[in-house]
GROMACS .gro file of C-alpha atoms in nm:
model
  191
    1UNK     CA    1  12.228   2.594  -7.352
    2UNK     CA    2  12.120   2.296  -7.158
    3UNK     CA    3  12.475   2.225  -7.036
    4UNK     CA    4  12.503   2.564  -6.854
    5UNK     CA    5  12.231   2.485  -6.603
    6UNK     CA    6  12.400   2.201  -6.417
    7UNK     CA    7  12.164   2.031  -6.180
    8UNK     CA    8  12.312   1.777  -5.943
    9UNK     CA    9  12.177   1.436  -6.022
   10UNK     CA   10  12.025   1.218  -5.752
   11UNK     CA   11  12.339   1.008  -5.728
   12UNK     CA   12  12.548   1.315  -5.627
   13UNK     CA   13  12.298   1.413  -5.357
   14UNK     CA   14  12.268   1.055  -5.231
   15UNK     CA   15  12.647   1.021  -5.186
   16UNK     CA   16  12.669   1.355  -5.002
   17UNK     CA   17  12.381   1.271  -4.772
   18UNK     CA   18  12.518   0.925  -4.706
   19UNK     CA   19  12.855   1.063  -4.592
   20UNK     CA   20  12.686   1.322  -4.368
   21UNK     CA   21  12.463   1.050  -4.225
   22UNK     CA   22  12.764   0.825  -4.155
   23UNK     CA   23  12.944   1.108  -3.975
   24UNK     CA   24  12.636   1.195  -3.769
   25UNK     CA   25  12.575   0.828  -3.685
   26UNK     CA   26  12.934   0.781  -3.569
   27UNK     CA   27  12.902   1.087  -3.346
   28UNK     CA   28  12.573   0.962  -3.198
   29UNK     CA   29  12.719   0.619  -3.122
   30UNK     CA   30  13.008   0.773  -2.929
   31UNK     CA   31  12.923   0.803  -2.561
   32UNK     CA   32  13.059   1.110  -2.380
   33UNK     CA   33  13.065   1.100  -2.002
   34UNK     CA   34  13.035   1.434  -1.825
   35UNK     CA   35  13.225   1.456  -1.496
   36UNK     CA   36  13.332   1.723  -1.252
   37UNK     CA   37  13.666   1.728  -1.437
   38UNK     CA   38  13.537   1.796  -1.790
   39UNK     CA   39  13.204   1.972  -1.736
   40UNK     CA   40  13.066   2.260  -1.532
   41UNK     CA   41  12.692   2.303  -1.484
   42UNK     CA   42  12.583   2.655  -1.393
   43UNK     CA   43  12.262   2.849  -1.338
   44UNK     CA   44  12.179   3.105  -1.604
   45UNK     CA   45  12.036   3.452  -1.536
   46UNK     CA   46  11.695   3.317  -1.639
   47UNK     CA   47  11.714   3.031  -1.387
   48UNK     CA   48  11.792   2.757  -1.640
   49UNK     CA   49  12.089   2.522  -1.633
   50UNK     CA   50  12.381   2.587  -1.867
   51UNK     CA   51  12.687   2.373  -1.934
   52UNK     CA   52  13.051   2.446  -2.009
   53UNK     CA   53  13.265   2.165  -2.149
   54UNK     CA   54  13.620   2.180  -2.280
   55UNK     CA   55  13.480   2.183  -2.635
   56UNK     CA   56  13.177   2.409  -2.611
   57UNK     CA   57  12.944   2.615  -2.393
   58UNK     CA   58  12.567   2.555  -2.392
   59UNK     CA   59  12.354   2.843  -2.264
   60UNK     CA   60  12.075   2.601  -2.175
   61UNK     CA   61  12.058   2.222  -2.151
   62UNK     CA   62  11.786   1.962  -2.096
   63UNK     CA   63  11.821   1.701  -1.822
   64UNK     CA   64  11.668   1.359  -1.897
   65UNK     CA   65  11.659   1.038  -1.698
   66UNK     CA   66  11.764   0.723  -1.879
   67UNK     CA   67  11.594   0.504  -1.617
   68UNK     CA   68  11.334   0.738  -1.459
   69UNK     CA   69  11.150   0.483  -1.249
   70UNK     CA   70  11.425   0.242  -1.147
   71UNK     CA   71  11.744   0.447  -1.130
   72UNK     CA   72  11.682   0.824  -1.118
   73UNK     CA   73  12.028   0.915  -0.985
   74UNK     CA   74  12.244   0.747  -1.251
   75UNK     CA   75  12.305   0.775  -1.625
   76UNK     CA   76  12.153   1.119  -1.667
   77UNK     CA   77  12.132   1.228  -2.030
   78UNK     CA   78  12.227   1.593  -2.086
   79UNK     CA   79  12.088   1.726  -2.414
   80UNK     CA   80  12.076   2.044  -2.617
   81UNK     CA   81  11.763   2.246  -2.544
   82UNK     CA   82  11.637   2.274  -2.902
   83UNK     CA   83  11.364   2.061  -3.058
   84UNK     CA   84  11.613   1.791  -3.167
   85UNK     CA   85  11.743   1.750  -2.811
   86UNK     CA   86  12.075   1.610  -2.934
   87UNK     CA   87  12.264   1.438  -2.655
   88UNK     CA   88  12.574   1.621  -2.531
   89UNK     CA   89  12.678   1.355  -2.282
   90UNK     CA   90  12.592   1.134  -1.986
   91UNK     CA   91  12.640   1.202  -1.614
   92UNK     CA   92  12.712   0.856  -1.478
   93UNK     CA   93  12.614   0.943  -1.118
   94UNK     CA   94  12.474   1.272  -0.994
   95UNK     CA   95  12.656   1.217  -0.663
   96UNK     CA   96  12.992   1.239  -0.845
   97UNK     CA   97  12.935   1.608  -0.921
   98UNK     CA   98  12.993   1.899  -0.680
   99UNK     CA   99  12.700   1.953  -0.440
  100UNK     CA  100  12.573   2.276  -0.602
  101UNK     CA  101  12.566   2.110  -0.945
  102UNK     CA  102  12.391   1.801  -0.803
  103UNK     CA  103  12.112   2.023  -0.671
  104UNK     CA  104  12.072   2.201  -1.006
  105UNK     CA  105  12.030   1.871  -1.190
  106UNK     CA  106  11.793   1.728  -0.929
  107UNK     CA  107  11.581   2.043  -0.951
  108UNK     CA  108  11.557   2.007  -1.330
  109UNK     CA  109  11.465   1.638  -1.295
  110UNK     CA  110  11.185   1.722  -1.050
  111UNK     CA  111  11.044   1.974  -1.296
  112UNK     CA  112  11.059   1.738  -1.595
  113UNK     CA  113  10.939   1.426  -1.413
  114UNK     CA  114  10.673   1.575  -1.189
  115UNK     CA  115  10.478   1.274  -1.057
  116UNK     CA  116  10.250   1.330  -0.757
  117UNK     CA  117  10.200   1.036  -0.523
  118UNK     CA  118   9.839   0.925  -0.474
  119UNK     CA  119   9.786   0.886  -0.099
  120UNK     CA  120   9.409   0.824  -0.103
  121UNK     CA  121   9.160   0.714  -0.368
  122UNK     CA  122   8.830   0.888  -0.293
  123UNK     CA  123   8.639   0.770  -0.600
  124UNK     CA  124   8.679   0.632  -0.952
  125UNK     CA  125   8.376   0.648  -1.183
  126UNK     CA  126   8.366   0.449  -1.506
  127UNK     CA  127   8.162   0.608  -1.787
  128UNK     CA  128   8.178   0.544  -2.163
  129UNK     CA  129   8.530   0.401  -2.165
  130UNK     CA  130   8.678   0.667  -1.940
  131UNK     CA  131   8.756   0.659  -1.568
  132UNK     CA  132   8.710   0.978  -1.367
  133UNK     CA  133   8.944   0.981  -1.068
  134UNK     CA  134   8.901   1.180  -0.747
  135UNK     CA  135   9.213   1.139  -0.533
  136UNK     CA  136   9.432   1.300  -0.271
  137UNK     CA  137   9.798   1.338  -0.369
  138UNK     CA  138  10.110   1.469  -0.202
  139UNK     CA  139  10.016   1.801  -0.368
  140UNK     CA  140   9.654   1.804  -0.251
  141UNK     CA  141   9.316   1.703  -0.395
  142UNK     CA  142   9.316   1.616  -0.762
  143UNK     CA  143   9.070   1.508  -1.029
  144UNK     CA  144   9.180   1.358  -1.357
  145UNK     CA  145   9.058   1.128  -1.633
  146UNK     CA  146   9.209   0.809  -1.774
  147UNK     CA  147   9.098   0.567  -2.037
  148UNK     CA  148   8.962   0.242  -1.903
  149UNK     CA  149   9.240   0.020  -2.028
  150UNK     CA  150   9.531  -0.176  -1.891
  151UNK     CA  151   9.765   0.096  -2.025
  152UNK     CA  152   9.626   0.360  -1.788
  153UNK     CA  153   9.759   0.181  -1.477
  154UNK     CA  154  10.092   0.003  -1.507
  155UNK     CA  155  10.242  -0.228  -1.245
  156UNK     CA  156  10.600  -0.116  -1.184
  157UNK     CA  157  10.646  -0.386  -0.917
  158UNK     CA  158  10.406  -0.621  -0.738
  159UNK     CA  159  10.270  -0.331  -0.535
  160UNK     CA  160  10.392  -0.010  -0.705
  161UNK     CA  161  10.162   0.142  -0.969
  162UNK     CA  162  10.190   0.427  -1.216
  163UNK     CA  163   9.870   0.593  -1.341
  164UNK     CA  164   9.877   0.799  -1.662
  165UNK     CA  165   9.588   1.034  -1.740
  166UNK     CA  166   9.460   1.128  -2.087
  167UNK     CA  167   9.689   1.435  -2.093
  168UNK     CA  168  10.000   1.227  -2.025
  169UNK     CA  169  10.036   1.333  -1.660
  170UNK     CA  170  10.168   1.057  -1.436
  171UNK     CA  171  10.078   0.969  -1.079
  172UNK     CA  172  10.236   0.711  -0.853
  173UNK     CA  173  10.086   0.470  -0.602
  174UNK     CA  174  10.402   0.354  -0.421
  175UNK     CA  175  10.234   0.062  -0.242
  176UNK     CA  176   9.894  -0.066  -0.353
  177UNK     CA  177   9.865  -0.265  -0.028
  178UNK     CA  178   9.890   0.050   0.187
  179UNK     CA  179   9.555   0.161   0.045
  180UNK     CA  180   9.242   0.058   0.232
  181UNK     CA  181   9.040  -0.243   0.113
  182UNK     CA  182   8.773  -0.005  -0.025
  183UNK     CA  183   9.033   0.198  -0.213
  184UNK     CA  184   9.186  -0.118  -0.364
  185UNK     CA  185   8.840  -0.233  -0.470
  186UNK     CA  186   8.796   0.091  -0.668
  187UNK     CA  187   9.112  -0.001  -0.860
  188UNK     CA  188   8.976  -0.345  -0.957
  189UNK     CA  189   8.878  -0.196  -1.292
  190UNK     CA  190   9.247  -0.169  -1.382
  191UNK     CA  191   9.409  -0.460  -1.204
   0.00000   0.00000   0.00000
């Protein structure tokens, strides 16, 4: 009989999904601040950072900067470590946490936001829409490629620049005017 095989109609599924979506949206809009009183960050056996809250324990968490270039010590987003990276809460200021936990979070931030500082521009060659960089960074000599476009070099301030290569790696030039005249001339292609 056709009546025995009940299939939910689209209206039933839509209402269920809508309620689940409303509940998830409400949860996402609620901001949870993580403090030394309600959260404990700890190092796992594997060297990762875990988190214990009053509600739940997370064996591994991701540490993300909300304002990576302008305010790297405040409003740190702590997220689940899976592919969805759902936010668990916000650390308003790293300095408000105990010293050992501050260091764990700063270490994770350095790993995620690795950005060598360019101290010397040896050469930049422009060929077929790409720029081939040969530079000295705070981590030694480095060669990388960028597209020749205004998006490859972004002015963060009047003198501070961020360079992004074709693989998404970022490099910083903290003060354009501390480079020599010849080095600045090599950057004319982008400025």
